[in-house]
Short mmCIF file of C-alpha atoms in Angstrom, two decimals:
data_model
loop_
_atom_site.label_atom_id
_atom_site.label_comp_id
_atom_site.label_asym_id
_atom_site.label_seq_id
_atom_site.Cartn_x
_atom_site.Cartn_y
_atom_site.Cartn_z
CA MET A 1 3.64 39.75 300.39
CA GLN A 2 5.56 38.87 303.56
CA THR A 3 5.26 41.06 306.56
CA ALA A 4 8.51 42.68 307.96
CA ALA A 5 7.79 40.39 311.13
CA ASP A 6 7.73 37.27 309.08
CA MET A 7 11.03 38.21 307.27
CA LEU A 8 12.85 39.04 310.59
CA ALA A 9 11.81 35.61 311.86
CA SER A 10 13.21 34.06 308.88
CA ASP A 11 16.37 32.29 308.07
CA PHE A 12 17.40 35.18 305.61
CA ALA A 13 15.94 38.42 304.51
CA THR A 14 17.61 41.31 302.58
CA LEU A 15 17.65 44.92 303.93
CA PRO A 16 15.96 46.51 300.59
CA ASP A 17 13.18 43.98 301.08
CA LEU A 18 12.79 44.91 304.85
CA ILE A 19 12.58 48.76 304.05
CA ALA A 20 9.94 48.06 301.37
CA ALA A 21 7.88 46.02 304.00
CA HIS A 22 8.27 48.78 306.43
CA ALA A 23 7.23 51.41 303.80
CA ARG A 24 3.99 49.37 303.46
CA GLU A 25 3.22 48.87 307.17
CA ARG A 26 4.86 52.11 308.84
CA GLY A 27 5.39 54.46 305.80
CA GLU A 28 4.74 57.55 307.81
CA ARG A 29 7.52 56.85 310.47
CA VAL A 30 10.68 58.79 310.08
CA ALA A 31 13.54 56.32 308.85
CA LEU A 32 16.27 59.04 308.35
CA ALA A 33 16.90 62.55 309.71
CA ASP A 34 19.87 64.97 309.17
CA SER A 35 20.44 68.61 309.47
CA GLY A 36 18.38 69.46 306.22
CA GLY A 37 15.27 67.38 307.35
CA THR A 38 13.58 63.88 307.62
CA MET A 39 12.36 61.07 305.43
CA ASP A 40 9.94 58.54 306.20
CA TYR A 41 9.94 54.97 305.09
CA ALA A 42 7.53 55.36 302.28
CA ALA A 43 9.77 58.21 300.71
CA LEU A 44 12.95 55.87 301.36
CA ASP A 45 11.48 53.17 299.54
CA ARG A 46 10.47 55.38 296.65
CA ALA A 47 13.97 57.22 296.67
CA MET A 48 15.72 53.60 296.66
CA ASP A 49 13.64 52.64 293.61
CA ARG A 50 14.72 55.68 291.79
CA VAL A 51 18.42 55.14 292.47
CA ALA A 52 18.14 51.44 291.58
CA ALA A 53 16.17 52.41 288.34
CA ALA A 54 18.80 54.82 287.33
CA LEU A 55 21.75 52.50 287.86
CA GLN A 56 19.93 50.04 285.91
CA ARG A 57 19.51 52.54 283.05
CA ASP A 58 23.14 53.33 283.05
CA GLY A 59 23.95 50.07 282.60
CA VAL A 60 25.44 49.27 286.07
CA ALA A 61 25.18 45.47 286.46
CA PRO A 62 24.43 43.57 289.68
CA GLY A 63 27.71 43.13 291.65
CA ALA A 64 29.30 46.20 290.26
CA ALA A 65 30.72 48.55 293.05
CA VAL A 66 28.86 51.97 293.55
CA ALA A 67 31.51 54.29 295.12
CA ILE A 68 30.26 57.30 297.60
CA VAL A 69 32.68 59.92 298.99
CA ALA A 70 30.82 62.39 301.37
CA GLN A 71 29.59 63.31 304.76
CA ALA A 72 26.81 61.61 306.21
CA SER A 73 23.23 62.56 304.84
CA VAL A 74 20.05 61.34 303.69
CA ASP A 75 21.23 61.42 300.30
CA TYR A 76 24.03 59.36 301.13
CA ALA A 77 22.13 56.88 302.70
CA VAL A 78 19.50 56.90 299.74
CA VAL A 79 22.28 55.90 297.26
CA PHE A 80 23.66 53.38 299.54
CA LEU A 81 20.37 51.64 300.08
CA GLY A 82 19.30 52.06 296.37
CA ALA A 83 22.60 50.46 295.02
CA LEU A 84 21.78 47.35 297.12
CA ARG A 85 18.21 47.20 295.76
CA ALA A 86 19.85 47.12 292.10
CA GLY A 87 22.12 44.23 293.20
CA CYS A 88 25.16 46.52 293.38
CA VAL A 89 27.60 46.77 295.88
CA ALA A 90 27.69 49.87 298.21
CA THR A 91 31.30 51.05 298.64
CA PRO A 92 31.46 53.87 300.73
CA LEU A 93 34.96 55.74 300.85
CA ALA A 94 36.37 57.72 303.56
CA PRO A 95 36.70 61.64 302.74
CA SER A 96 39.55 61.67 305.53
CA ALA A 97 41.90 59.68 303.06
CA THR A 98 44.11 61.74 300.83
CA PRO A 99 42.89 62.67 297.30
CA ALA A 100 45.30 60.28 295.69
CA ALA A 101 44.24 57.24 298.16
CA ILE A 102 40.52 57.90 297.38
CA ALA A 103 41.08 57.95 293.81
CA ALA A 104 43.19 54.56 294.05
CA MET A 105 40.03 53.14 295.99
CA VAL A 106 37.72 54.10 293.23
CA VAL A 107 39.89 52.46 290.86
CA ASP A 108 40.63 49.39 292.99
CA CYS A 109 36.90 48.75 293.50
CA GLY A 110 35.91 49.31 289.61
CA ALA A 111 33.20 51.52 290.44
CA PRO A 112 31.62 53.00 287.24
CA LEU A 113 29.83 55.74 289.38
CA VAL A 114 30.99 57.78 292.27
CA PHE A 115 28.63 60.15 294.11
CA LEU A 116 30.35 63.01 295.93
CA ASP A 117 29.45 65.89 298.12
CA ALA A 118 30.45 69.33 297.15
CA ALA A 119 33.54 69.39 299.36
CA ASN A 120 34.75 66.05 297.98
CA ALA A 121 33.90 66.91 294.34
CA ALA A 122 36.48 69.85 294.72
CA LEU A 123 38.88 67.71 296.48
CA LEU A 124 38.84 65.15 293.74
CA ALA A 125 38.72 67.52 291.01
CA ASP A 126 42.35 66.99 289.83
CA GLN A 127 42.41 63.05 290.30
CA ALA A 128 42.11 60.97 287.48
CA PHE A 129 39.83 57.83 287.27
CA ALA A 130 37.15 56.46 284.80
CA ALA A 131 34.25 56.54 287.22
CA ARG A 132 31.55 59.00 286.10
CA ARG A 133 31.18 61.64 289.00
CA ILE A 134 27.55 62.41 290.31
CA ALA A 135 27.42 65.57 292.64
CA PHE A 136 24.68 65.38 295.42
CA GLY A 137 22.34 68.42 294.99
CA ASP A 138 21.17 69.26 291.50
CA GLY A 139 23.33 66.82 289.60
CA PHE A 140 22.10 64.13 291.64
CA ALA A 141 18.24 65.11 291.26
CA ALA A 142 18.68 65.39 287.66
CA TRP A 143 20.26 61.93 287.49
CA LEU A 144 17.60 60.45 289.45
CA GLY A 145 15.03 60.77 286.71
CA ALA A 146 11.28 60.53 287.01
CA GLU A 147 9.60 60.10 290.35
CA ASP A 148 7.68 57.29 289.47
CA VAL A 149 10.33 54.94 287.77
CA ARG A 150 10.69 51.60 289.02
CA PRO A 151 13.45 49.32 288.83
CA SER A 152 13.50 45.75 287.39
CA PRO A 153 13.59 43.19 290.30
CA VAL A 154 16.79 41.67 291.14
CA ALA A 155 17.18 38.47 293.16
CA ILE A 156 19.65 38.74 296.01
CA ARG A 157 21.37 35.69 297.27
CA PRO A 158 22.87 35.29 300.83
CA ASP A 159 26.35 35.00 299.32
CA ASP A 160 26.33 38.06 296.93
CA PRO A 161 28.45 40.89 298.04
CA PHE A 162 26.65 43.57 300.14
CA ASN A 163 29.41 46.36 300.39
CA ILE A 164 33.26 46.75 300.09
CA ILE A 165 34.58 48.30 303.18
CA TYR A 166 38.13 49.78 302.96
CA SER A 167 40.37 49.21 305.84
CA SER A 168 41.75 52.59 307.50
CA GLY A 169 45.27 52.18 306.22
CA THR A 170 46.77 52.83 309.59
CA THR A 171 48.94 49.78 309.01
CA GLY A 172 49.59 50.28 305.30
CA THR A 173 47.57 50.52 301.99
CA PRO A 174 43.85 50.38 302.35
CA LYS A 175 42.38 46.87 301.41
CA GLY A 176 38.74 46.43 300.30
CA ILE A 177 36.86 44.16 302.76
CA VAL A 178 33.96 42.50 301.06
CA GLN A 179 31.05 41.63 302.89
CA SER A 180 27.98 39.55 302.03
CA HIS A 181 24.33 40.19 302.32
CA ALA A 182 24.26 36.96 304.74
CA MET A 183 26.90 38.66 306.86
CA ARG A 184 24.68 42.03 307.24
CA TRP A 185 21.72 39.89 307.62
CA ALA A 186 23.46 38.22 310.74
CA HIS A 187 24.01 41.68 311.95
CA ILE A 188 20.26 42.77 311.78
CA ALA A 189 18.94 39.51 312.95
CA ARG A 190 21.30 39.09 315.93
CA ASN A 191 19.64 42.29 317.62
CA ALA A 192 16.24 40.95 317.95
CA ALA A 193 16.36 41.91 321.72
CA ALA A 194 17.88 45.35 321.52
CA GLY A 195 14.72 47.19 320.58
CA PHE A 196 15.52 48.65 317.28
CA ASP A 197 11.92 48.48 316.19
CA THR A 198 11.29 51.59 318.27
CA ALA A 199 14.77 53.03 318.19
CA VAL A 200 15.95 56.57 317.50
CA THR A 201 19.62 55.88 316.75
CA MET A 202 22.26 58.80 317.04
CA VAL A 203 24.71 57.88 314.04
CA ALA A 204 27.66 59.95 315.06
CA THR A 205 30.27 58.12 313.23
CA PRO A 206 31.14 57.96 309.41
CA LEU A 207 29.26 55.73 307.16
CA TYR A 208 31.93 54.33 305.61
CA SER A 209 32.95 52.73 308.82
CA ASN A 210 31.90 49.30 309.96
CA THR A 211 31.51 50.84 313.34
CA THR A 212 28.50 52.70 312.02
CA LEU A 213 27.16 50.16 309.81
CA VAL A 214 26.42 47.58 312.81
CA SER A 215 24.04 49.97 314.48
CA PHE A 216 22.82 51.85 311.23
CA LEU A 217 21.80 48.59 309.32
CA PRO A 218 19.82 47.12 312.24
CA THR A 219 18.03 50.41 312.83
CA LEU A 220 16.65 50.14 309.47
CA GLY A 221 16.22 46.50 309.33
CA TRP A 222 13.84 46.79 312.18
CA GLY A 223 12.35 49.98 311.29
CA GLY A 224 13.61 52.35 313.47
CA THR A 225 14.90 56.05 313.07
CA ALA A 226 18.42 56.94 312.20
CA VAL A 227 19.59 60.47 312.98
CA LEU A 228 22.68 61.28 310.82
CA MET A 229 25.22 63.64 312.27
CA GLY A 230 28.16 65.17 310.24
CA LYS A 231 31.08 66.20 311.83
CA PHE A 232 31.26 65.04 315.52
CA ASP A 233 31.17 67.68 318.28
CA ALA A 234 30.24 66.53 321.72
CA ARG A 235 28.01 69.37 322.81
CA THR A 236 26.12 69.29 319.42
CA TYR A 237 25.57 65.49 319.62
CA LEU A 238 24.05 66.18 323.24
CA THR A 239 21.80 68.71 321.81
CA LEU A 240 20.79 66.64 318.77
CA ALA A 241 20.15 63.64 321.33
CA GLU A 242 17.93 65.50 323.54
CA ARG A 243 16.00 67.08 320.66
CA HIS A 244 15.27 63.58 319.00
CA ARG A 245 14.61 61.84 322.29
CA ALA A 246 17.31 59.52 321.28
CA THR A 247 17.42 55.72 322.78
CA HIS A 248 20.19 54.08 320.86
CA THR A 249 23.79 55.19 319.82
CA MET A 250 27.06 53.69 318.60
CA LEU A 251 29.93 55.68 319.87
CA VAL A 252 33.86 55.26 319.74
CA PRO A 253 35.65 55.51 323.14
CA VAL A 254 37.05 59.04 322.17
CA GLN A 255 33.55 60.39 321.51
CA TYR A 256 32.45 59.01 325.00
CA GLN A 257 35.65 60.38 326.56
CA ARG A 258 34.80 63.92 325.18
CA ILE A 259 31.05 63.98 325.97
CA MET A 260 31.70 62.85 329.40
CA ALA A 261 34.31 65.74 329.92
CA LEU A 262 31.66 68.47 329.18
CA ALA A 263 31.28 70.46 332.27
CA ASP A 264 27.61 70.78 331.56
CA PHE A 265 26.77 67.11 330.50
CA ALA A 266 24.14 66.58 333.49
CA ALA A 267 22.25 69.49 332.10
CA PHE A 268 21.01 67.68 328.75
CA ASP A 269 18.09 65.19 328.96
CA LEU A 270 19.36 61.89 328.12
CA SER A 271 16.50 59.80 329.91
CA HIS A 272 15.19 58.19 326.78
CA PHE A 273 18.52 56.29 326.13
CA ARG A 274 17.97 52.53 326.20
CA PHE A 275 21.11 50.90 324.48
CA LYS A 276 24.53 52.75 324.20
CA THR A 277 27.45 50.64 322.52
CA SER A 278 30.85 51.19 321.55
CA THR A 279 33.54 49.51 319.70
CA SER A 280 36.90 50.02 317.44
CA ALA A 281 39.26 51.26 319.92
CA PRO A 282 40.58 50.28 323.47
CA PHE A 283 37.98 51.71 326.04
CA ALA A 284 39.34 52.49 329.43
CA ALA A 285 37.55 50.76 332.24
CA THR A 286 37.48 54.19 334.11
CA LEU A 287 35.65 55.57 331.41
CA LYS A 288 33.10 52.82 331.07
CA ALA A 289 32.42 53.09 334.50
CA ASP A 290 31.70 56.81 334.29
CA VAL A 291 29.39 56.25 331.29
CA VAL A 292 27.59 53.41 333.29
CA ALA A 293 27.25 55.83 336.44
CA ARG A 294 26.15 59.02 334.61
CA TRP A 295 24.42 58.19 331.42
CA PRO A 296 21.18 56.36 331.43
CA GLY A 297 20.58 52.93 329.64
CA LEU A 298 22.52 49.90 328.91
CA LEU A 299 26.25 50.23 327.81
CA VAL A 300 27.67 47.36 325.87
CA GLU A 301 31.08 47.16 324.42
CA TYR A 302 31.61 44.96 321.42
CA TYR A 303 34.95 43.82 320.70
CA GLY A 304 35.48 42.71 316.68
CA MET A 305 37.04 43.58 313.35
CA THR A 306 35.69 44.76 309.97
CA GLU A 307 37.03 41.57 308.56
CA GLY A 308 34.57 39.64 310.67
CA GLY A 309 36.55 37.05 312.59
CA ALA A 310 34.67 36.81 316.03
CA SER A 311 32.96 39.39 318.27
CA CYS A 312 32.79 39.63 322.00
CA GLY A 313 30.21 41.70 323.97
CA LEU A 314 30.53 43.02 327.57
CA ASN A 315 27.46 44.23 329.23
CA ALA A 316 29.26 46.86 331.34
CA SER A 317 25.84 47.71 333.23
CA ALA A 318 25.87 44.20 334.25
CA HIS A 319 29.45 43.21 335.04
CA PRO A 320 31.11 46.17 336.70
CA ASP A 321 33.91 43.76 338.00
CA LYS A 322 34.94 43.05 334.28
CA LEU A 323 35.40 46.58 332.93
CA HIS A 324 38.98 45.65 332.30
CA THR A 325 37.93 43.15 329.65
CA VAL A 326 36.06 43.07 326.52
CA GLY A 327 33.59 40.39 327.54
CA GLN A 328 32.81 36.86 326.26
CA PRO A 329 32.41 35.64 322.53
CA LEU A 330 28.75 36.44 321.21
CA PRO A 331 26.67 33.37 320.53
CA GLY A 332 27.63 31.53 317.43
CA HIS A 333 31.28 33.18 317.90
CA GLU A 334 34.29 31.32 318.46
CA ILE A 335 37.97 32.56 319.58
CA ARG A 336 40.96 30.68 320.05
CA LEU A 337 44.56 31.95 320.96
CA ILE A 338 47.65 30.82 319.12
CA ASP A 339 51.19 31.19 319.45
CA ASP A 340 53.64 32.35 316.72
CA ASP A 341 53.87 28.87 315.21
CA GLY A 342 50.14 28.84 314.76
CA ARG A 343 49.43 26.28 317.71
CA GLU A 344 46.76 26.91 320.14
CA VAL A 345 48.02 27.80 323.39
CA PRO A 346 46.92 26.36 326.93
CA PRO A 347 44.10 27.90 328.82
CA GLY A 348 45.27 30.85 330.86
CA GLU A 349 48.17 31.78 328.50
CA THR A 350 48.38 34.67 326.31
CA GLY A 351 48.13 34.39 322.40
CA GLU A 352 47.20 35.69 319.08
CA VAL A 353 43.44 36.06 318.75
CA VAL A 354 41.71 34.31 315.86
CA GLY A 355 37.97 33.98 315.42
CA ARG A 356 35.37 32.49 313.29
CA SER A 357 31.52 33.39 313.13
CA PRO A 358 28.75 34.06 310.53
CA THR A 359 29.77 37.49 310.05
CA MET A 360 33.13 36.86 308.62
CA MET A 361 34.34 38.80 305.23
CA THR A 362 34.43 36.95 301.94
CA GLY A 363 37.82 38.15 301.44
CA TYR A 364 39.84 41.30 300.41
CA HIS A 365 38.90 42.69 297.03
CA GLY A 366 40.97 41.43 294.27
CA ARG A 367 43.90 40.56 297.11
CA ASP A 368 43.98 36.64 297.45
CA GLY A 369 47.33 36.65 298.79
CA ALA A 370 46.30 39.11 301.68
CA THR A 371 43.03 37.08 302.18
CA ARG A 372 45.12 33.95 302.88
CA GLU A 373 47.82 35.80 305.20
CA ALA A 374 44.75 37.03 307.35
CA GLU A 375 43.37 33.44 307.59
CA TRP A 376 44.20 30.56 310.13
CA HIS A 377 42.81 27.07 309.94
CA ASP A 378 42.57 24.66 312.80
CA ALA A 379 43.07 20.74 312.51
CA ASP A 380 39.49 20.33 310.93
CA GLY A 381 39.99 22.77 308.34
CA ASN A 382 37.80 25.24 309.88
CA ARG A 383 38.43 28.78 308.67
CA TYR A 384 39.25 31.70 311.34
CA ILE A 385 40.31 35.14 310.74
CA ARG A 386 43.52 36.68 312.43
CA HIS A 387 42.41 39.59 314.56
CA GLY A 388 45.83 40.94 314.84
CA ASP A 389 45.39 41.35 318.77
CA VAL A 390 47.05 39.40 321.57
CA GLY A 391 44.93 38.32 324.57
CA ARG A 392 44.26 35.96 327.18
CA PHE A 393 41.00 34.61 328.80
CA ASP A 394 40.33 34.83 332.51
CA ASP A 395 38.78 32.22 334.56
CA ASP A 396 35.28 33.25 333.59
CA GLY A 397 35.86 33.22 329.99
CA PHE A 398 36.04 37.00 329.51
CA LEU A 399 38.90 38.17 326.94
CA ILE A 400 41.39 40.23 328.19
CA LEU A 401 43.19 42.31 325.48
CA MET A 402 47.00 42.82 325.91
CA ASP A 403 47.58 44.90 322.62
CA ARG A 404 47.94 44.87 318.99
CA LYS A 405 50.29 42.03 318.02
CA LYS A 406 52.03 44.69 315.79
CA ASP A 407 52.33 47.03 318.69
CA LEU A 408 54.00 44.74 321.20
CA ILE A 409 57.29 46.06 322.22
CA ILE A 410 60.11 43.80 322.78
CA SER A 411 62.90 45.46 324.96
CA GLY A 412 65.91 43.54 326.02
CA GLY A 413 64.06 40.41 325.39
CA PHE A 414 61.05 41.32 327.47
CA ASN A 415 57.54 41.67 326.08
CA ILE A 416 56.00 45.08 327.16
CA TYR A 417 52.35 45.71 326.34
CA PRO A 418 51.65 49.35 325.58
CA SER A 419 48.15 49.12 326.84
CA ASP A 420 49.36 48.36 330.46
CA LEU A 421 51.51 51.56 330.29
CA GLU A 422 48.69 53.59 328.84
CA ALA A 423 46.27 52.50 331.64
CA VAL A 424 48.79 53.84 334.27
CA LEU A 425 49.44 57.12 332.22
CA LEU A 426 45.80 57.77 331.95
CA ARG A 427 45.30 57.76 335.60
CA HIS A 428 47.64 60.81 336.20
CA PRO A 429 45.43 63.84 336.76
CA ALA A 430 47.28 65.89 334.46
CA VAL A 431 46.54 63.48 331.45
CA GLY A 432 43.43 63.92 329.39
CA ASP A 433 44.79 61.50 326.49
CA GLY A 434 47.62 59.40 325.92
CA THR A 435 49.45 56.42 324.15
CA VAL A 436 52.63 54.58 324.18
CA ILE A 437 54.57 53.42 321.47
CA GLY A 438 57.76 51.35 320.62
CA ALA A 439 60.78 53.48 319.67
CA PRO A 440 64.20 52.10 318.22
CA SER A 441 66.83 51.67 320.97
CA GLU A 442 70.48 50.81 320.48
CA ALA A 443 70.81 49.39 323.93
CA TRP A 444 67.33 47.63 323.99
CA GLY A 445 66.39 46.91 320.45
CA GLU A 446 63.08 48.79 321.27
CA THR A 447 61.96 51.13 324.12
CA PRO A 448 58.73 52.56 325.36
CA VAL A 449 57.92 56.23 324.78
CA GLY A 450 54.84 58.06 325.70
CA PHE A 451 52.81 60.77 324.31
CA TYR A 452 50.21 62.76 326.26
CA VAL A 453 47.46 65.48 325.85
CA ALA A 454 47.16 67.55 328.86
CA ARG A 455 43.86 67.91 330.57
CA PRO A 456 42.34 71.42 330.44
CA GLY A 457 43.88 73.23 333.43
CA PHE A 458 46.96 71.22 333.70
CA GLU A 459 48.86 72.48 330.88
CA GLY A 460 51.92 73.79 333.15
CA GLU A 461 52.34 70.42 334.61
CA ASP A 462 55.99 69.34 333.92
CA ALA A 463 56.16 66.17 331.76
CA GLY A 464 59.24 65.00 333.55
CA ALA A 465 57.25 64.89 336.76
CA ILE A 466 54.40 62.89 334.93
CA LEU A 467 57.19 60.61 333.51
CA SER A 468 58.64 59.76 337.06
CA TRP A 469 55.18 59.30 338.30
CA VAL A 470 54.42 56.65 335.77
CA ASN A 471 57.63 54.83 336.05
CA ALA A 472 57.14 54.58 339.77
CA GLN A 473 53.98 52.58 339.08
CA VAL A 474 55.26 49.96 336.67
CA GLY A 475 57.94 47.32 336.50
CA LYS A 476 61.80 48.22 335.96
CA THR A 477 61.55 46.65 332.61
CA GLN A 478 58.34 48.55 331.59
CA ARG A 479 59.59 51.94 332.41
CA LEU A 480 58.94 54.63 329.68
CA SER A 481 62.28 56.06 328.34
CA ALA A 482 60.62 59.47 327.38
CA LEU A 483 57.20 61.30 327.51
CA HIS A 484 56.12 63.95 325.13
CA ARG A 485 53.19 66.35 325.61
CA ILE A 486 51.34 67.00 322.33
CA ASP A 487 48.27 69.20 321.61
CA GLU A 488 46.21 66.12 320.19
CA LEU A 489 46.90 62.57 319.35
CA PRO A 490 46.60 61.64 315.67
CA ARG A 491 43.50 59.59 315.32
CA SER A 492 41.41 58.00 312.40
CA ALA A 493 37.84 59.19 311.86
CA ILE A 494 36.61 56.28 314.02
CA GLY A 495 39.08 57.15 317.06
CA LYS A 496 41.87 54.77 316.50
CA VAL A 497 45.04 56.41 317.38
CA LEU A 498 47.49 56.51 314.55
CA LYS A 499 50.71 55.08 316.12
CA ARG A 500 52.50 54.84 312.84
CA ALA A 501 51.99 58.72 312.48
CA LEU A 502 53.77 59.18 315.88
CA ARG A 503 56.63 56.55 315.05
CA ASP A 504 57.20 59.11 311.80
CA ARG A 505 57.38 61.98 314.08
CA LEU A 506 60.01 60.62 316.51
CA GLU A 507 62.73 62.73 315.34
CA ASP A 508 60.82 65.89 316.15
CA PHE A 509 61.20 65.03 319.56
CA ALA A 510 64.66 64.13 319.66
#
């Protein structure tokens, strides 16, 4: 049998095989931890076998989706990983979606089984779909069967589907993004220097998010420990990180913001941290600088998308003069910038981001048309994925993102990038959080409108005064036509501002 080290040095290995090797070589090391306890690699390997055998017993064939709707837990991870061992396709679904949307995703992926925690079992009780429902707890224990059962071996090829991740639906109906074992292997293999073999990784974002999987999967692939957190709370996160002596984490920018805003942040012992990462949403340069200054360990920002495309990395600790960028393309990743006609733009000019890499999605599940719309091909026929962002490269090859293409505001014929205005708005001392959207305008076609959340202690600050301050800092064509204070910005579970939800509420502020 191959050792884990041999597998990790090879051209391809599967995560279930890596976990089996870790069970043989370091079986007593904790693989998973949650509020209910821990599970070592030997126990995880046995539990995965039981899940895979039960799936085979129930006639769930390799290539079939296995859906999960639950908060992160050890049982959740066991089902996810056991499904992979059976050659099935792990399909984690967002509990934050509406019951009807969750049911639609279950139907869309064709899963014969859906695993639920108690809260989501109740939430979906009135929803109709053919998949058999298995509730974590006693029902799950009974479904697993005998402890000594072993599954029939399944050969897994690099191109076989690993998971289906559904898009957030912030821009429309969620689409199932199919990702292969080869893609996930690339995520594991590219982290050879990140120290995941001795990691204790805080997992504080949901397991249905690609944001989470790009740190969760390498942790297990290299034999580290994943600490699974349920609902995120900044102080609870720091308490757990201190208790477990956490070394690694992936957090979205709004989580960093809430953690760094705690008055007693410095009271927590975070000295074991070696590697912190962030992705999924814009990360303000001032916040990056604060994290670098006050939180031990490297801070690396990744820019990419669930569909794959290409990724950039910014070592914020090593490049304090590049915090306004998202870094440079990772090795083996290629980014080009194109205009509205699909032609590459000259160096230094702004264009739509398209990318290609070893980590591209196979396509959208059952949506060939949507897959084609997401693709761009160069003159040689090479396939790229459209990122939906607008950006430009600086003279050193660092990518500066201007905005989401769909969020670009065209006012009186001028292009206005909301991110430029948001950066100014967030500099005001009374503003704790903020965003800018485009609103319809009879005079200009569109006009920028801002929303902000007051920083604690500044609730009495006049919105009109803040509006005047912002408009004094920007060009005439960029000025906000209105600024509204709200209690909280609507965000997805991984921290993306739901600008569509704000557009839908514009009449409430008229």
